[in-house]
Amino acid sequence: MSDKKKTLPIILSVVLHLALIGAIVWKFIWEPNIPEHKYVDAPIQARIAQAPKTNPPPPSADEEKKREEKKREEERLKKQQQEKERLEKLKREKELAEQKAKEKAAAEQRAKEQAELERKKKLALEKKLEEEKRKKEEAEKKRLAEEKRKKEEAERKRKEEAEKKRLAEEKRKKEEAERKKREEAERKRQEEIERLQKELAAEDGEFFDAMEGDVKKAQALTELEKLKAQIRSKLVRLWNKPSVPGSCTITIKTAPGGVVLDTIIVGGDDVYCQTGIAAINRASPLPYSDNPDVIEELRTITFTFDPSLKD
């Protein structure tokens, strides 16, 4: 196809040049001869000489036919060239239109792809921002929850410490009151003993028999206190004090000979009650007396286990 496109213009160019050369030759062949004028020594007369008009001989039928054929061929080639140029122009316009359509479609596709890419970037950015916002909110919730937990923990500890201090203060006051009560009872007992001893020493023999029962009672009271002190010492020595604060009061049932029959928890902390019962069982039999009055007094003993026993 490419060789044909190149050959056809060459042929047309050659034909046109041949036609031009033929026309020039034809002019020189058929142009009439102009007669020569002879000049003489005579006055010049102003007259224009005109060449006689002669008509060229009419072309022959073959020549006329050739000219017509040539003309028709030229017309045909001219129309063929024009048609070719028109077709080529239409082809170029079509190719240009197709190229523009392709470029337009490609531009639209690129614009569409760019818009889709921008849309995806926007969605990804929005999603990222939303995720960061969610994480910040969760972190803030955790921080607030942790602060609340710490505050509640601190408040709970503060209340526990306050409660421990209150209980410790109440216990100290109670122990102080009991100590003072015991000391007061001991003081009164000693005063009573001294009073009885003075009365016994001061009375005559006639009152000896009447006062004998009181003296025996005072002697029994002294023995009871001594045995209670021995029992307390033995229980404290065998008791393993817990590492936590607390106390426990236990009632001990005994038989003659100091044998422990039963232990009854009056009230207190479990760990103190358990260690107290264990100490009572290890201490059995407890210190005892043969005096019936003392034995009767020791049948029921109430003892309190608390940290002050080991101080």
Coordinates of C-alpha atoms in Angstrom, one line a residue:
M1 CA 0.0 0.0 0.0
S2 CA 2.8 2.4 0.8
D3 CA 4.6 1.7 -2.6
K4 CA 1.4 2.4 -4.5
K5 CA 1.0 5.7 -2.7
K6 CA 4.5 6.8 -3.8
T7 CA 4.2 5.5 -7.4
L8 CA 1.0 7.3 -8.3
P9 CA 2.2 10.9 -7.8
I10 CA 5.3 10.1 -9.8
I11 CA 3.3 8.9 -12.7
L12 CA 1.1 11.9 -12.6
S13 CA 4.1 14.2 -12.4
V14 CA 5.7 12.5 -15.5
V15 CA 2.4 12.7 -17.4
L16 CA 2.0 16.4 -16.7
H17 CA 5.6 17.2 -17.7
L18 CA 5.2 15.3 -21.0
A19 CA 1.9 17.2 -21.7
L20 CA 3.6 20.5 -21.1
I21 CA 6.6 19.7 -23.3
G22 CA 4.2 18.5 -26.1
A23 CA 2.2 21.8 -25.9
I24 CA 5.5 23.8 -26.3
V25 CA 6.6 21.8 -29.3
W26 CA 3.2 22.1 -30.8
K27 CA 3.3 25.9 -30.5
F28 CA 6.7 26.2 -32.3
I29 CA 5.7 23.8 -35.1
W30 CA 2.4 25.4 -36.0
E31 CA 3.4 29.1 -35.4
P32 CA 3.4 31.0 -38.9
N33 CA 6.5 32.6 -40.3
I34 CA 6.6 36.4 -40.2
P35 CA 8.0 37.9 -43.5
E36 CA 11.2 39.9 -43.3
H37 CA 11.0 43.7 -44.1
K38 CA 13.6 45.3 -46.2
Y39 CA 14.8 48.7 -45.1
V40 CA 15.8 51.4 -47.8
D41 CA 17.2 54.9 -47.6
A42 CA 13.9 56.7 -47.7
P43 CA 11.9 58.8 -45.5
I44 CA 10.4 56.9 -42.7
Q45 CA 6.7 56.7 -42.9
A46 CA 4.8 56.2 -39.8
R47 CA 2.8 53.1 -40.6
I48 CA 2.4 50.0 -38.6
A49 CA 2.9 46.9 -40.5
Q50 CA 0.6 44.1 -39.5
A51 CA 1.4 40.5 -40.2
P52 CA -1.1 38.8 -42.3
K53 CA -3.5 36.6 -40.4
T54 CA -3.2 33.0 -41.2
N55 CA -5.1 30.1 -39.6
P56 CA -3.2 27.0 -38.7
P57 CA -4.2 24.0 -40.5
P58 CA -6.9 22.0 -38.7
P59 CA -5.6 19.0 -36.8
S60 CA -6.1 15.6 -38.2
A61 CA -8.7 13.3 -36.8
D62 CA -6.0 11.1 -35.2
E63 CA -4.5 14.1 -33.5
E64 CA -7.9 15.4 -32.4
K65 CA -8.7 12.0 -31.0
K66 CA -5.3 11.8 -29.2
R67 CA -5.9 15.2 -27.7
E68 CA -9.3 14.2 -26.5
E69 CA -8.0 11.0 -25.1
K70 CA -5.1 12.9 -23.5
K71 CA -7.5 15.4 -22.1
R72 CA -9.8 12.7 -20.8
E73 CA -6.9 10.9 -19.3
E74 CA -5.7 14.2 -17.6
E75 CA -9.2 14.8 -16.3
R76 CA -9.4 11.2 -15.1
L77 CA -6.0 11.5 -13.4
K78 CA -7.0 14.8 -11.9
K79 CA -10.2 13.5 -10.6
Q80 CA -8.4 10.4 -9.3
Q81 CA -5.8 12.6 -7.6
Q82 CA -8.6 14.8 -6.1
E83 CA -10.5 11.7 -5.0
K84 CA -7.3 10.3 -3.5
E85 CA -6.6 13.6 -1.7
R86 CA -10.2 13.7 -0.5
L87 CA -10.0 10.2 0.8
E88 CA -6.6 10.9 2.4
K89 CA -8.1 14.1 3.9
L90 CA -11.1 12.1 5.2
K91 CA -8.7 9.4 6.5
R92 CA -6.6 12.0 8.3
E93 CA -9.7 13.7 9.7
K94 CA -11.0 10.3 10.8
E95 CA -7.7 9.3 12.3
L96 CA -7.4 12.8 14.0
A97 CA -11.0 12.4 15.3
E98 CA -10.2 8.9 16.5
Q99 CA -7.0 10.1 18.1
K100 CA -8.9 13.0 19.8
A101 CA -11.6 10.6 20.9
K102 CA -9.0 8.2 22.3
E103 CA -7.2 11.1 24.0
K104 CA -10.5 12.4 25.3
A105 CA -11.4 8.9 26.5
A106 CA -8.0 8.4 28.1
A107 CA -8.2 11.8 29.7
E108 CA -11.7 11.0 31.0
Q109 CA -10.4 7.6 32.2
R110 CA -7.4 9.3 33.9
A111 CA -9.7 11.9 35.5
K112 CA -12.0 9.1 36.6
E113 CA -9.1 7.1 38.0
Q114 CA -7.7 10.2 39.7
A115 CA -11.2 11.0 41.2
E116 CA -11.5 7.4 42.4
L117 CA -8.0 7.6 43.8
E118 CA -8.8 10.9 45.6
R119 CA -12.0 9.3 46.9
K120 CA -10.1 6.3 48.3
K121 CA -7.5 8.6 49.8
K122 CA -10.2 10.7 51.4
L123 CA -12.0 7.6 52.7
A124 CA -8.6 6.2 54.0
L125 CA -7.8 9.5 55.7
E126 CA -11.3 9.7 57.2
K127 CA -11.0 6.1 58.4
K128 CA -7.5 6.9 59.9
L129 CA -8.8 10.0 61.6
E130 CA -11.8 8.0 62.9
E131 CA -9.5 5.3 64.2
E132 CA -7.2 7.8 65.9
K133 CA -10.2 9.5 67.4
R134 CA -11.6 6.1 68.7
K135 CA -8.2 5.2 70.2
K136 CA -7.9 8.6 71.9
E137 CA -11.4 8.2 73.3
E138 CA -10.5 4.7 74.6
A139 CA -7.3 5.9 76.0
E140 CA -9.1 8.8 77.7
K141 CA -11.7 6.3 79.1
K142 CA -9.0 4.1 80.4
R143 CA -7.2 7.0 82.0
L144 CA -10.3 8.3 83.7
A145 CA -11.2 4.7 84.8
E146 CA -7.7 4.3 86.2
E147 CA -7.9 7.6 88.0
K148 CA -11.3 6.7 89.4
R149 CA -9.9 3.3 90.5
K150 CA -6.9 4.9 92.2
K151 CA -9.1 7.4 93.9
E152 CA -11.4 4.7 95.1
E153 CA -8.5 2.6 96.2
A154 CA -7.0 5.5 98.1
E155 CA -10.3 6.3 99.7
R156 CA -10.8 2.6 100.7
K157 CA -7.3 2.5 102.2
R158 CA -7.9 5.8 104.0
K159 CA -11.1 4.4 105.4
E160 CA -9.4 1.1 106.4
E161 CA -6.6 3.0 108.1
A162 CA -9.1 5.2 109.9
E163 CA -11.1 2.2 110.9
K164 CA -8.0 0.4 112.1
K165 CA -7.0 3.5 114.1
R166 CA -10.5 3.7 115.6
L167 CA -10.6 0.0 116.5
A168 CA -7.1 0.2 117.9
E169 CA -8.0 3.3 119.9
E170 CA -11.2 1.6 121.2
K171 CA -9.2 -1.5 122.0
R172 CA -6.6 0.5 123.8
K173 CA -9.3 2.4 125.8
K174 CA -11.0 -0.9 126.6
E175 CA -7.8 -2.5 127.7
E176 CA -6.9 0.5 129.7
A177 CA -10.3 0.4 131.3
E178 CA -10.0 -3.3 132.1
R179 CA -6.5 -2.8 133.4
K180 CA -7.6 0.0 135.7
K181 CA -10.6 -2.2 136.7
R182 CA -8.3 -5.1 137.5
E183 CA -5.9 -2.8 139.4
E184 CA -8.8 -1.3 141.3
A185 CA -10.1 -4.8 142.2
E186 CA -6.6 -5.9 143.2
R187 CA -6.3 -2.7 145.3
K188 CA -9.6 -3.3 147.0
R189 CA -8.7 -7.0 147.5
Q190 CA -5.4 -6.1 149.1
E191 CA -7.2 -3.5 151.3
E192 CA -9.7 -6.1 152.3
I193 CA -7.0 -8.6 153.1
E194 CA -5.1 -6.0 155.1
R195 CA -8.3 -4.9 156.9
L196 CA -9.1 -8.5 157.8
Q197 CA -5.5 -9.2 158.9
K198 CA -5.6 -6.1 161.1
E199 CA -9.0 -7.0 162.5
L200 CA -7.7 -10.5 163.2
A201 CA -4.6 -9.2 164.9
A202 CA -6.6 -6.7 167.0
E203 CA -9.4 -9.0 168.1
D204 CA -9.3 -11.0 171.2
G205 CA -9.5 -14.7 171.3
E206 CA -13.3 -14.6 171.8
F207 CA -13.7 -13.3 168.2
F208 CA -11.3 -15.8 166.6
D209 CA -13.8 -18.5 165.8
A210 CA -16.2 -15.9 164.3
M211 CA -13.5 -14.5 162.0
E212 CA -12.0 -17.9 161.0
G213 CA -14.3 -18.2 158.0
D214 CA -13.3 -14.7 156.7
V215 CA -9.7 -15.5 156.9
K216 CA -10.1 -18.8 155.0
K217 CA -12.0 -16.9 152.4
A218 CA -9.2 -14.3 152.1
Q219 CA -6.6 -17.1 151.9
A220 CA -8.7 -18.8 149.1
L221 CA -9.0 -15.5 147.3
T222 CA -5.2 -15.1 147.4
E223 CA -4.7 -18.7 146.1
L224 CA -7.2 -18.1 143.3
E225 CA -5.4 -15.0 142.1
K226 CA -2.1 -16.8 142.2
L227 CA -3.5 -19.7 140.1
K228 CA -5.1 -17.3 137.7
A229 CA -1.7 -15.6 137.2
Q230 CA -0.1 -19.0 136.6
I231 CA -2.8 -20.0 134.1
R232 CA -2.4 -16.7 132.3
S233 CA 1.4 -17.1 132.2
K234 CA 1.1 -20.6 130.8
L235 CA -1.4 -19.7 128.1
V236 CA 0.6 -16.7 127.0
R237 CA 3.8 -18.7 126.8
L238 CA 2.1 -21.4 124.6
W239 CA 0.2 -19.0 122.4
N240 CA 1.5 -18.1 118.9
K241 CA 0.4 -14.5 118.3
P242 CA -0.9 -13.8 114.7
S243 CA 0.9 -11.2 112.6
V244 CA -2.3 -9.2 112.0
P245 CA -4.1 -7.1 114.6
G246 CA -7.2 -8.5 116.4
S247 CA -8.3 -10.3 119.5
C248 CA -10.5 -13.2 120.7
T249 CA -12.3 -13.9 124.1
I250 CA -12.7 -17.6 125.0
T251 CA -14.5 -19.3 127.9
I252 CA -12.7 -22.3 129.3
K253 CA -14.5 -25.1 131.1
T254 CA -12.2 -27.1 133.5
A255 CA -12.5 -30.1 135.8
P256 CA -10.7 -30.8 139.1
G257 CA -7.0 -31.3 138.3
G258 CA -7.0 -28.5 135.7
V259 CA -8.2 -30.7 132.8
V260 CA -9.8 -28.6 130.0
L261 CA -13.3 -30.0 129.3
D262 CA -14.5 -27.4 126.7
T263 CA -13.7 -24.1 125.0
I264 CA -16.4 -21.6 124.0
I265 CA -15.7 -18.6 121.7
V266 CA -17.3 -15.5 123.1
G267 CA -16.3 -13.3 120.2
G268 CA -13.4 -12.0 118.2
D269 CA -11.3 -12.5 115.1
D270 CA -11.1 -16.0 113.7
V271 CA -7.3 -16.3 113.5
Y272 CA -7.0 -15.2 117.1
C273 CA -9.7 -17.6 118.2
Q274 CA -8.0 -20.6 116.4
T275 CA -4.5 -19.8 117.9
G276 CA -6.1 -19.2 121.3
I277 CA -7.9 -22.6 121.4
A278 CA -4.7 -24.3 120.2
A279 CA -2.8 -22.7 123.1
I280 CA -5.5 -23.8 125.6
N281 CA -5.3 -27.4 124.4
R282 CA -1.5 -27.4 124.6
A283 CA -1.7 -25.9 128.2
S284 CA -4.1 -28.6 129.5
P285 CA -4.0 -29.5 132.3
L286 CA -4.0 -26.0 133.7
P287 CA -2.6 -25.1 137.2
Y288 CA -5.1 -26.3 139.8
S289 CA -5.8 -26.4 143.6
D290 CA -7.1 -28.9 146.1
N291 CA -9.2 -26.2 147.8
P292 CA -12.8 -26.8 146.9
D293 CA -13.6 -23.1 146.9
V294 CA -10.8 -22.4 144.4
I295 CA -11.7 -25.4 142.3
E296 CA -15.3 -24.1 142.0
E297 CA -14.0 -20.7 141.0
L298 CA -11.8 -22.2 138.3
R299 CA -14.5 -24.3 136.7
T300 CA -15.2 -21.4 134.3
I301 CA -12.4 -19.1 133.2
T302 CA -12.8 -16.3 130.6
F303 CA -9.6 -15.3 128.9
T304 CA -8.9 -12.8 126.1
F305 CA -6.1 -13.3 123.6
D306 CA -4.7 -10.0 122.2
P307 CA -1.3 -8.7 121.1
S308 CA -0.8 -6.9 124.4
L309 CA -0.2 -10.3 126.1
K310 CA 3.1 -10.6 124.2
D311 CA 4.3 -7.0 124.8

